[in-house]
Short mmCIF file of C-alpha atoms and ligand atoms in Angstrom, two decimals:
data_model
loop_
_atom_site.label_atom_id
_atom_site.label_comp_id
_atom_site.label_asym_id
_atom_site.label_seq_id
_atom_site.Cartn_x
_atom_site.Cartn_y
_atom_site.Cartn_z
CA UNK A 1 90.75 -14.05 -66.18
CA UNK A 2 92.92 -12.08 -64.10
CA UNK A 3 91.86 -9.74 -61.07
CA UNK A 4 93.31 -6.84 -59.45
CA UNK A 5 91.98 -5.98 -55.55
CA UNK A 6 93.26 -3.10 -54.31
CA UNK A 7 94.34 -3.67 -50.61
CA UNK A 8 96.53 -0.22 -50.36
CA UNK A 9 94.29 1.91 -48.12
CA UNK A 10 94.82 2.90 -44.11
CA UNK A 11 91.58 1.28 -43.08
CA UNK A 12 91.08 4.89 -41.54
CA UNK A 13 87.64 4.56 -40.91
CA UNK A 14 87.90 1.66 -39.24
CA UNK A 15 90.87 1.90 -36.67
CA UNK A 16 92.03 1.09 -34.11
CA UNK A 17 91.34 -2.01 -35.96
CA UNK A 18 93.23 -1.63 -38.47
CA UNK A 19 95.85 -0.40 -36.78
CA UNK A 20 98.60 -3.24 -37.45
CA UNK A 21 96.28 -4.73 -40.42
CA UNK A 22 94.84 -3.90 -43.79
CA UNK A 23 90.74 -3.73 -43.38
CA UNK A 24 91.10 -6.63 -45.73
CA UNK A 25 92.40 -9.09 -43.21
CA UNK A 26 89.44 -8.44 -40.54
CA UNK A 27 87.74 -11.47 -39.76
CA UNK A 28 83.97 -11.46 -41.19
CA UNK A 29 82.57 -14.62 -39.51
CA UNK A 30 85.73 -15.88 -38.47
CA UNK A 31 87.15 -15.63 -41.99
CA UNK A 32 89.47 -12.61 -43.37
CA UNK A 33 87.66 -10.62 -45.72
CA UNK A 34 90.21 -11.08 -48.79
CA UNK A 35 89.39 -14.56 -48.56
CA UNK A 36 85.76 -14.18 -48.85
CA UNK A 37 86.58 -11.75 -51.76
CA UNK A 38 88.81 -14.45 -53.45
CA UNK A 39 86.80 -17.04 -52.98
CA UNK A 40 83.79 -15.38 -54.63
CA UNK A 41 85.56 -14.23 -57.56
CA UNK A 42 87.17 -17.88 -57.65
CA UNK A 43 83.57 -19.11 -58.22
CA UNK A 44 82.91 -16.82 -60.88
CA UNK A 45 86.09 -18.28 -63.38
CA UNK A 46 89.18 -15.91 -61.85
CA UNK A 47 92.33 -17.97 -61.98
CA UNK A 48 94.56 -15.84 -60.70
CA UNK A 49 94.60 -12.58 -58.12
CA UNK A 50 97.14 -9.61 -58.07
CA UNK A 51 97.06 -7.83 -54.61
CA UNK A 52 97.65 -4.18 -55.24
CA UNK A 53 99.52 -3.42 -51.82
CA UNK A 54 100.57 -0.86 -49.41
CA UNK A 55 99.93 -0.45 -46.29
CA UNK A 56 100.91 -3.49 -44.09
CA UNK A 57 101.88 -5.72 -47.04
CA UNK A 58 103.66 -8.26 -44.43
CA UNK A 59 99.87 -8.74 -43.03
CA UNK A 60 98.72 -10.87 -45.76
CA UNK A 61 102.35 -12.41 -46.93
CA UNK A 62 102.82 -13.65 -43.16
CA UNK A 63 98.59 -15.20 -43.62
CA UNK A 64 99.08 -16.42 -46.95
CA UNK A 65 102.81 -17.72 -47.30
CA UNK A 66 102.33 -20.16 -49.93
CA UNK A 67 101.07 -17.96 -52.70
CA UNK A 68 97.64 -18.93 -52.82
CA UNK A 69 94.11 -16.88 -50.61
CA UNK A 70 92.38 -20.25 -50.64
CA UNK A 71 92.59 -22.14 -53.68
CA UNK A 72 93.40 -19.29 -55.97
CA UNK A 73 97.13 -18.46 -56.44
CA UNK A 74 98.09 -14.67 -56.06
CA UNK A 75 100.90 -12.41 -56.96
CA UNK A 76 101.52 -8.69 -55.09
CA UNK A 77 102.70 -5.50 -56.06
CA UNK A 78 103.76 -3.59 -53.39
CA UNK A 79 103.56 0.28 -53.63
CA UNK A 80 106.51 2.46 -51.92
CA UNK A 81 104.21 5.05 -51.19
CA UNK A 82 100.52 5.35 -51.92
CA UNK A 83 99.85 6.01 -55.58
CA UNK A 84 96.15 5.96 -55.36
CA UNK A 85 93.45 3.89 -56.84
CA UNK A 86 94.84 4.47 -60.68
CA UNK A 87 98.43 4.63 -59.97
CA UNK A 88 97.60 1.28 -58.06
CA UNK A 89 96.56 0.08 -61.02
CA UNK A 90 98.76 1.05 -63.55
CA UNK A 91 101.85 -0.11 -61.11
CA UNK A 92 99.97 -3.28 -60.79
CA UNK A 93 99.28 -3.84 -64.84
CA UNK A 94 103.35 -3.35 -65.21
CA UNK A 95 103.92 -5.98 -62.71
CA UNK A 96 102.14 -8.37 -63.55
CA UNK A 97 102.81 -8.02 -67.39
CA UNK A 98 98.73 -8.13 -68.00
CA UNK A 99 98.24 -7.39 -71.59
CA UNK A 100 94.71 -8.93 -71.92
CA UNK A 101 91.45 -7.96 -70.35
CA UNK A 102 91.39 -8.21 -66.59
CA UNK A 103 89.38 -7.13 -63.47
CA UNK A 104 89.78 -4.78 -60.67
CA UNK A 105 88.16 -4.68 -57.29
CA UNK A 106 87.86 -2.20 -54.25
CA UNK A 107 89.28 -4.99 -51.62
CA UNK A 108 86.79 -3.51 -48.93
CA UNK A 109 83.11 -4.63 -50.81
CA UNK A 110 81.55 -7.60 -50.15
CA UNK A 111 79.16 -8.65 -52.95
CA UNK A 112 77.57 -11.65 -54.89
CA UNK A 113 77.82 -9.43 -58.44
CA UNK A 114 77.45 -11.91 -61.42
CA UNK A 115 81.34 -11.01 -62.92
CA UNK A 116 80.95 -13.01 -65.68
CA UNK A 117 77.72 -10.90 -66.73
CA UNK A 118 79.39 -7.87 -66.22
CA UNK A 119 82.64 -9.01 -68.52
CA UNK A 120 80.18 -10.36 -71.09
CA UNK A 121 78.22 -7.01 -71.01
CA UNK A 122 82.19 -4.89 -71.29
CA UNK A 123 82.82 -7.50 -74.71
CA UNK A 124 78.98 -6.82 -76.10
CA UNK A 125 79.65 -2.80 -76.22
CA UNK A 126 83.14 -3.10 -77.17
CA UNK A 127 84.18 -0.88 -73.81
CA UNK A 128 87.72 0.60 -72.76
CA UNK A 129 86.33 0.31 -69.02
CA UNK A 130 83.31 -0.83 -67.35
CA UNK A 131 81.97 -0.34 -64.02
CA UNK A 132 79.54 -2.67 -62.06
CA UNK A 133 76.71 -0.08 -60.22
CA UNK A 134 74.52 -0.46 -57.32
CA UNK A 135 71.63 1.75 -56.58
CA UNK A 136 71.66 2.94 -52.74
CA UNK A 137 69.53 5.06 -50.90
CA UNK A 138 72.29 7.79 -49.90
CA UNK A 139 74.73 8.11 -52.63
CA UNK A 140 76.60 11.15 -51.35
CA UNK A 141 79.61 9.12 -49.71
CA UNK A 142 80.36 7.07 -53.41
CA UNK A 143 80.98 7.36 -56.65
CA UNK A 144 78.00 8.49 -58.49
CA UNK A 145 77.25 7.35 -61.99
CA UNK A 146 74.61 8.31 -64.96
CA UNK A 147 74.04 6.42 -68.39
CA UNK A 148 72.78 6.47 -71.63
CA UNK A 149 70.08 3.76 -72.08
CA UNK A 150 72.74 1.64 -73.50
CA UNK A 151 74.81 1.91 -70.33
CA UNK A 152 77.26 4.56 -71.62
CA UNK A 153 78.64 6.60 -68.93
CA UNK A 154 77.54 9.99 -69.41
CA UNK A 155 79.11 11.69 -65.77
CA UNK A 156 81.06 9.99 -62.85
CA UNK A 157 81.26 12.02 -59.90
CA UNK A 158 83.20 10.80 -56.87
CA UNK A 159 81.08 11.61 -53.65
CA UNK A 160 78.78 14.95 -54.20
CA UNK A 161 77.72 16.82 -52.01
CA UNK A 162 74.69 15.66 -50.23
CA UNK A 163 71.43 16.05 -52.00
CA UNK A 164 73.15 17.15 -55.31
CA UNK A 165 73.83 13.27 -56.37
CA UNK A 166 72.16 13.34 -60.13
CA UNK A 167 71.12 9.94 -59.42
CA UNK A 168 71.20 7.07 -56.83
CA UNK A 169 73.39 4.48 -58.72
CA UNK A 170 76.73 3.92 -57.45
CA UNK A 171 80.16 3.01 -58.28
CA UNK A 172 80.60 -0.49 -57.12
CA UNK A 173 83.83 -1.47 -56.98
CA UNK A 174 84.27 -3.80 -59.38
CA UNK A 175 85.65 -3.02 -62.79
CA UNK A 176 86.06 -5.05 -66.20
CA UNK A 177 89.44 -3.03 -68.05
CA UNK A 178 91.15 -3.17 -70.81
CA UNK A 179 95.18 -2.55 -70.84
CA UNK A 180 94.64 0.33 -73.48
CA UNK A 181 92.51 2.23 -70.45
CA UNK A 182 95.60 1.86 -68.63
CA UNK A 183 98.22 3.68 -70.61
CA UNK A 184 96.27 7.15 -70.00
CA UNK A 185 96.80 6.72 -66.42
CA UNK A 186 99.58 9.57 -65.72
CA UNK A 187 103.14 7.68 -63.92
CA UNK A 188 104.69 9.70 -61.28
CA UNK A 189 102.29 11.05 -58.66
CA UNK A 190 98.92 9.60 -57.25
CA UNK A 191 96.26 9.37 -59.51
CA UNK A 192 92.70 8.19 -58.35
CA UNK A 193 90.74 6.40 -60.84
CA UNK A 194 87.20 8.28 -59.49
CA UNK A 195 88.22 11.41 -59.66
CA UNK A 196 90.69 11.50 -62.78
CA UNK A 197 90.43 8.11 -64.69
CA UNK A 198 86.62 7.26 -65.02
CA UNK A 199 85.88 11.02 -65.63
CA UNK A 200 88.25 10.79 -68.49
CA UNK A 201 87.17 8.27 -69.69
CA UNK A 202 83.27 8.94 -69.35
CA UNK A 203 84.41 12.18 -71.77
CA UNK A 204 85.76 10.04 -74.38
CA UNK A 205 82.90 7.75 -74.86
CA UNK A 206 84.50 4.50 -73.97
CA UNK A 207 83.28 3.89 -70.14
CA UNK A 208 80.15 1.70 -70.15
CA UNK A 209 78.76 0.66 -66.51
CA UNK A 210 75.53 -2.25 -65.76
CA UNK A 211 73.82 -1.96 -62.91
CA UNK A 212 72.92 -4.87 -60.43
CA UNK A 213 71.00 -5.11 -57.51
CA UNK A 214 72.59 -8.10 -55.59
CA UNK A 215 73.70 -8.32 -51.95
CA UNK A 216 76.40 -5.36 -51.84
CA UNK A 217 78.34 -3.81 -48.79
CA UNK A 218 81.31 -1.34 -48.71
CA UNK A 219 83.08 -2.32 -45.14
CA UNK A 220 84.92 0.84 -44.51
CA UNK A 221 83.16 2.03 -41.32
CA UNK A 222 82.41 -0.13 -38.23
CA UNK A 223 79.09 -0.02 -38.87
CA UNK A 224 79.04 -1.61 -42.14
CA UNK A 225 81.84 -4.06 -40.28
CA UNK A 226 79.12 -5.40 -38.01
CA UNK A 227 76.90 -5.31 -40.61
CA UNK A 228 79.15 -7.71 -43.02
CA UNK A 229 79.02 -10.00 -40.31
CA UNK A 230 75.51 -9.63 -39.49
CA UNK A 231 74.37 -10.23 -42.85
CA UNK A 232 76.48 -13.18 -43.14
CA UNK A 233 75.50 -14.89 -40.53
CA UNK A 234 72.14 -14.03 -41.01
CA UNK A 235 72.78 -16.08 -44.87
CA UNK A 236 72.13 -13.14 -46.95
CA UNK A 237 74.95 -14.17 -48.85
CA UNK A 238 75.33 -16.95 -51.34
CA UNK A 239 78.75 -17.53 -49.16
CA UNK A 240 78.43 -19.29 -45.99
CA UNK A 241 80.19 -19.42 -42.78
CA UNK A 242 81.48 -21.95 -40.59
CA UNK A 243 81.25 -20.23 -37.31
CA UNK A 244 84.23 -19.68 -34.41
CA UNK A 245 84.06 -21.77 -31.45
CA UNK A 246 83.88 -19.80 -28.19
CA UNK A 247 83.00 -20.26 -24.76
CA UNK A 248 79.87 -18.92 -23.70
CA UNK A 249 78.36 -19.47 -20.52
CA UNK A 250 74.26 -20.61 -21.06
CA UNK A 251 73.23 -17.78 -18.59
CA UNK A 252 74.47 -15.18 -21.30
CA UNK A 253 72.31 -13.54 -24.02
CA UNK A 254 73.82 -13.17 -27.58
CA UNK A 255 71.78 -11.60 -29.99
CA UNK A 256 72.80 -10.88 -33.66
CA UNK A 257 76.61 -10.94 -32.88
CA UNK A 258 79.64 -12.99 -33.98
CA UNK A 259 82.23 -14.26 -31.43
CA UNK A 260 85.73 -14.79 -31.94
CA UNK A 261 87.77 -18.23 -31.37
CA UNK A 262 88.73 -18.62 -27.82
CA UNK A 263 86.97 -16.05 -26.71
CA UNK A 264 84.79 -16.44 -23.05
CA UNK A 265 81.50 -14.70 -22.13
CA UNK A 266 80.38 -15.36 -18.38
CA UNK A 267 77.08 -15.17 -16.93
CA UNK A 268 74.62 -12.76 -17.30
CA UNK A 269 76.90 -10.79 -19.91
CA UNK A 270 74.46 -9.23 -23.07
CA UNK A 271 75.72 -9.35 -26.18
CA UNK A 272 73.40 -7.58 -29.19
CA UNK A 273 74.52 -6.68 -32.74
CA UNK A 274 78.19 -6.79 -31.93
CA UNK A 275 81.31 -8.37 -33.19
CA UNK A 276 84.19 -9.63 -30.59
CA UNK A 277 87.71 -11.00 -32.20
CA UNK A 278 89.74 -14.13 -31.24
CA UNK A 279 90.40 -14.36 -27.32
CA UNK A 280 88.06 -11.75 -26.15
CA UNK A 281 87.37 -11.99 -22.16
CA UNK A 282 83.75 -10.76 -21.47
CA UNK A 283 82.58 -10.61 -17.61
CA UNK A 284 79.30 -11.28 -15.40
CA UNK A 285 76.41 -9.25 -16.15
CA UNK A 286 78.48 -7.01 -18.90
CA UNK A 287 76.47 -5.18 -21.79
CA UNK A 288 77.61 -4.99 -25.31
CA UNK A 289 75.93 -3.15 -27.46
CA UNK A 290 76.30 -2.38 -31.16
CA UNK A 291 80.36 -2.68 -30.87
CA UNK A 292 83.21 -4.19 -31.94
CA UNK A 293 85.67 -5.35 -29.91
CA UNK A 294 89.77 -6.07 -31.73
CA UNK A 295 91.62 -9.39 -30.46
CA UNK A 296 92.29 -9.91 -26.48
CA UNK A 297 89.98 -6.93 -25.25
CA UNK A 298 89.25 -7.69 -21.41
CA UNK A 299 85.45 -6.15 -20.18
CA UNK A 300 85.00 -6.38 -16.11
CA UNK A 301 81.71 -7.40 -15.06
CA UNK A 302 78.87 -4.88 -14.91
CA UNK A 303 80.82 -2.74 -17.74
CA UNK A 304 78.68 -1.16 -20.37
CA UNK A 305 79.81 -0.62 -23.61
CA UNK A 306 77.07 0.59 -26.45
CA UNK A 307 78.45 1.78 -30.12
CA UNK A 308 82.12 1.60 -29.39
CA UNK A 309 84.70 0.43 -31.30
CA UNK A 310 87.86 -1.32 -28.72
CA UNK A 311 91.55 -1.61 -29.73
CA UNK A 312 93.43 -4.56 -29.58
CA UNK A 313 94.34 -5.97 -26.00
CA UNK A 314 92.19 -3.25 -23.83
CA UNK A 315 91.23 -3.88 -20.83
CA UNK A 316 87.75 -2.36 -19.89
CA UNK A 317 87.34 -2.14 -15.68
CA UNK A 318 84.63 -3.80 -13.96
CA UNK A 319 81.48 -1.09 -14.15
CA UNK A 320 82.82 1.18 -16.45
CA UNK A 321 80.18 2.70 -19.27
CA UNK A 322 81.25 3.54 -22.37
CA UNK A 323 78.93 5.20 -25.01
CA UNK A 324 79.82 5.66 -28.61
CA UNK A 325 83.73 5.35 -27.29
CA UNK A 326 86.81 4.37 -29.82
CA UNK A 327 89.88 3.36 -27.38
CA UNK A 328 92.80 2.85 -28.67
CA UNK A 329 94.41 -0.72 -28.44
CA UNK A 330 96.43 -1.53 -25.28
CA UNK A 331 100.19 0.02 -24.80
CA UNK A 332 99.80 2.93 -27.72
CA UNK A 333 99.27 6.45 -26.64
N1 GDD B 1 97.01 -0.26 -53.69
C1 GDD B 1 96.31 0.80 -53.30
N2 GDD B 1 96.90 2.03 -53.31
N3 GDD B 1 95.03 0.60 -52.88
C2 GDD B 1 94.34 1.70 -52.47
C3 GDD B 1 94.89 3.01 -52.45
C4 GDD B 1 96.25 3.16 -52.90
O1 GDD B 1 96.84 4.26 -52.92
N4 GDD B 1 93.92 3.84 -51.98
C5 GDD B 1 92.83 3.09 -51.71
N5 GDD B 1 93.07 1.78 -51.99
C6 GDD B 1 92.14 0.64 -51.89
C7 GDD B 1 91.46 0.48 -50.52
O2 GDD B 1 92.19 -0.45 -49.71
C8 GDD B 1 90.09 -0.08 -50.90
O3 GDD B 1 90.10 -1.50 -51.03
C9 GDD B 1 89.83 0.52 -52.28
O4 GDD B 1 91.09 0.95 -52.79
C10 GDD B 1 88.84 1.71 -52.24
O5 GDD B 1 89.30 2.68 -51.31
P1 GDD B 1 88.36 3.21 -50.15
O6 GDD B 1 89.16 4.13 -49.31
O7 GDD B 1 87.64 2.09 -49.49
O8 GDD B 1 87.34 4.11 -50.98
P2 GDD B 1 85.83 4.48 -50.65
O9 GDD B 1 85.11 3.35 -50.02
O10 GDD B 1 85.82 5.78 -49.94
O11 GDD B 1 85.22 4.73 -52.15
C11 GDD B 1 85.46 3.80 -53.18
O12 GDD B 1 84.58 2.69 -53.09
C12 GDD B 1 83.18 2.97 -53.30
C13 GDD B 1 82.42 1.66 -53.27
O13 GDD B 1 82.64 1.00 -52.11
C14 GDD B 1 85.29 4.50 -54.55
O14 GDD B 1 85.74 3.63 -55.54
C15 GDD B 1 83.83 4.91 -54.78
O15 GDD B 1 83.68 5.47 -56.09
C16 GDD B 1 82.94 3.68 -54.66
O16 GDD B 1 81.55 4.05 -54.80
MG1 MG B 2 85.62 1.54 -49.22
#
């Protein structure tokens, strides 16, 4: 089977890492997230991915250059300008000539869904669309779904307002569709596929969605970026890692954190729940606290740095404290 991911967004959540790449090519564990993606949809019987592209498409073609993520060979479709989560997909259906069922991803989830259950569940009820859920306790910042008891989709509603969600299953990212779902997408202007498609659809009778309750994390914030790592290397995940290799001085205390390659951490530095990219230079007696720090950031000793999120090349003077602080990554504005 073929898959779609959809790669196109900013990554606004997350900068200044994503400033110069797609969310989808920050490291969890060492490893880009579209590989861990690939790889898991690889070991569920997907022969071939489509990246649905826009912003920074050279990020991955300049990564990937032989035209396979892995094992798996891919193909891109490039988008102009944005044209939103359904306009990504019909663009990406026309592309790649798909005229049998296929799959579609959100490129930022992490997950160990059973896809094949999900596609056998789409062929069972003869569906148009199908949507993998995941119940959550806060469902106001997704897409929130309601069924029949045979799974029909009775209301999609992409993010309600808090407290008004009419239940706590959620839109997980991962679709089963069939080409005929595509031809109602509108051409010509950004459509999303929450807010226009799926509703559509749900009104017609033909979207279906199963619910799962596997290991499942949207990565958009850097939060849920620490957390991906986290939870990896804590082997919540059928996926394993292979860890960087850094160099970390044995009087330093890492807790709960992932370390970039090449990266040095000095004596009496504190590391908890934090995530530091390649060739990251951490001082004597630093703190790091529930942060994440982009490629080549410099901390002096004695600097403090607790919920902040570091841009590429910064340099952070000795003794400076930093609480709940984005900076921007070295050189910009
Ligand atoms: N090609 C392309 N073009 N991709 C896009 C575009 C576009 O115009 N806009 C967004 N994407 C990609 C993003 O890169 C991401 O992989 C995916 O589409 C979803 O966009 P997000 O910006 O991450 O959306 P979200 O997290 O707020 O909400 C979505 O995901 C939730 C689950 O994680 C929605 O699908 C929700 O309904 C869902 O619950
Ligand atoms: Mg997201």
């Amino acid at each position: 089977m073929f898959a779609i991911v959809l790669v196109g967004g900013f990554g606004t959540r997350l900068r200044p890492l994503t400033e110069h790449v797609p969310k989808q090519m920050l490291p969890i564990c060492g490893v880009p997230m579209i590989e861990w993606v690939v790889g898991h949809l690889a070991d569920h019987g997907v022969e071939k991915v489509g990246l649905a592209m826009g912003y920074r498409p050279d990020a991955f073609l300049e990564a990937y250059p032989n035209e396979h993520i892995a094992t798996t060979p891919y193909q891109v479709a490039v988008e102009s300008e944005p044209l939103g989560t359904a306009g990504a997909i019909r663009f990406a259906v026309e592309q790649f000539q798909l005229t049998e069922t296929f799959l579609v991803l959100n490129g930022d989830v992490l997950t160990d869904l059973d896809v094949r259950a999900l596609v056998e569940f789409h062929r069972d009820v003869q569906a148009e669309a199908t949507i993998a859920l995941q119940p959550v306790d806060d469902p106001s910042s997704f897409g929130v779904v309601t069924t029949d008891n045979r799974g029909r989709v009775e209301a999609f509603i992409e993010k309600p307002e808090k407290g008004s969600a009419p239940s706590n299953n959620i839109n997980a990212g991962t679709y089963v569709l069939e080409p005929s779902a595509v031809e109602q997408i509108p051409q010509g202007r950004p459509v999303s596929v929450e807010r226009e498609t799926f509703p559509e659809l749900a009104a017609k009778g033909t979207l279906y969605a199963l619910p799962s309750a596997t290991y499942w994390l949207d990565t958009g914030t850097p939060r849920q970026f620490i957390q991906a790592n986290l939870d990896m290397l804590n082997g919540k995940r059928k996926q394993l890692p292979d860890l960087p290799d850094a160099e970390i001085d044995p009087k330093s205390l890492i807790t709960q954190s992932v370390i970039g390659n090449g990266s040095e951490v000095e004596a009496g530095a504190v590391i908890d729940k934090s995530v530091l990219l390649d060739g990251c230079r951490i001082g004597a007696n630093s703190e790091i606290l529930g942060s994440v720090l982009s490629e080549d950031v410099y901390v002096g000793q004695g600097a403090r740095l607790d919920g902040c999120v570091i841009g590429q090349g910064q340099r952070i003077q000795p003794g400076e404290v930093l609480m709940n602080e984005s900076r921007p990554e070295a050189g910009s504005a």
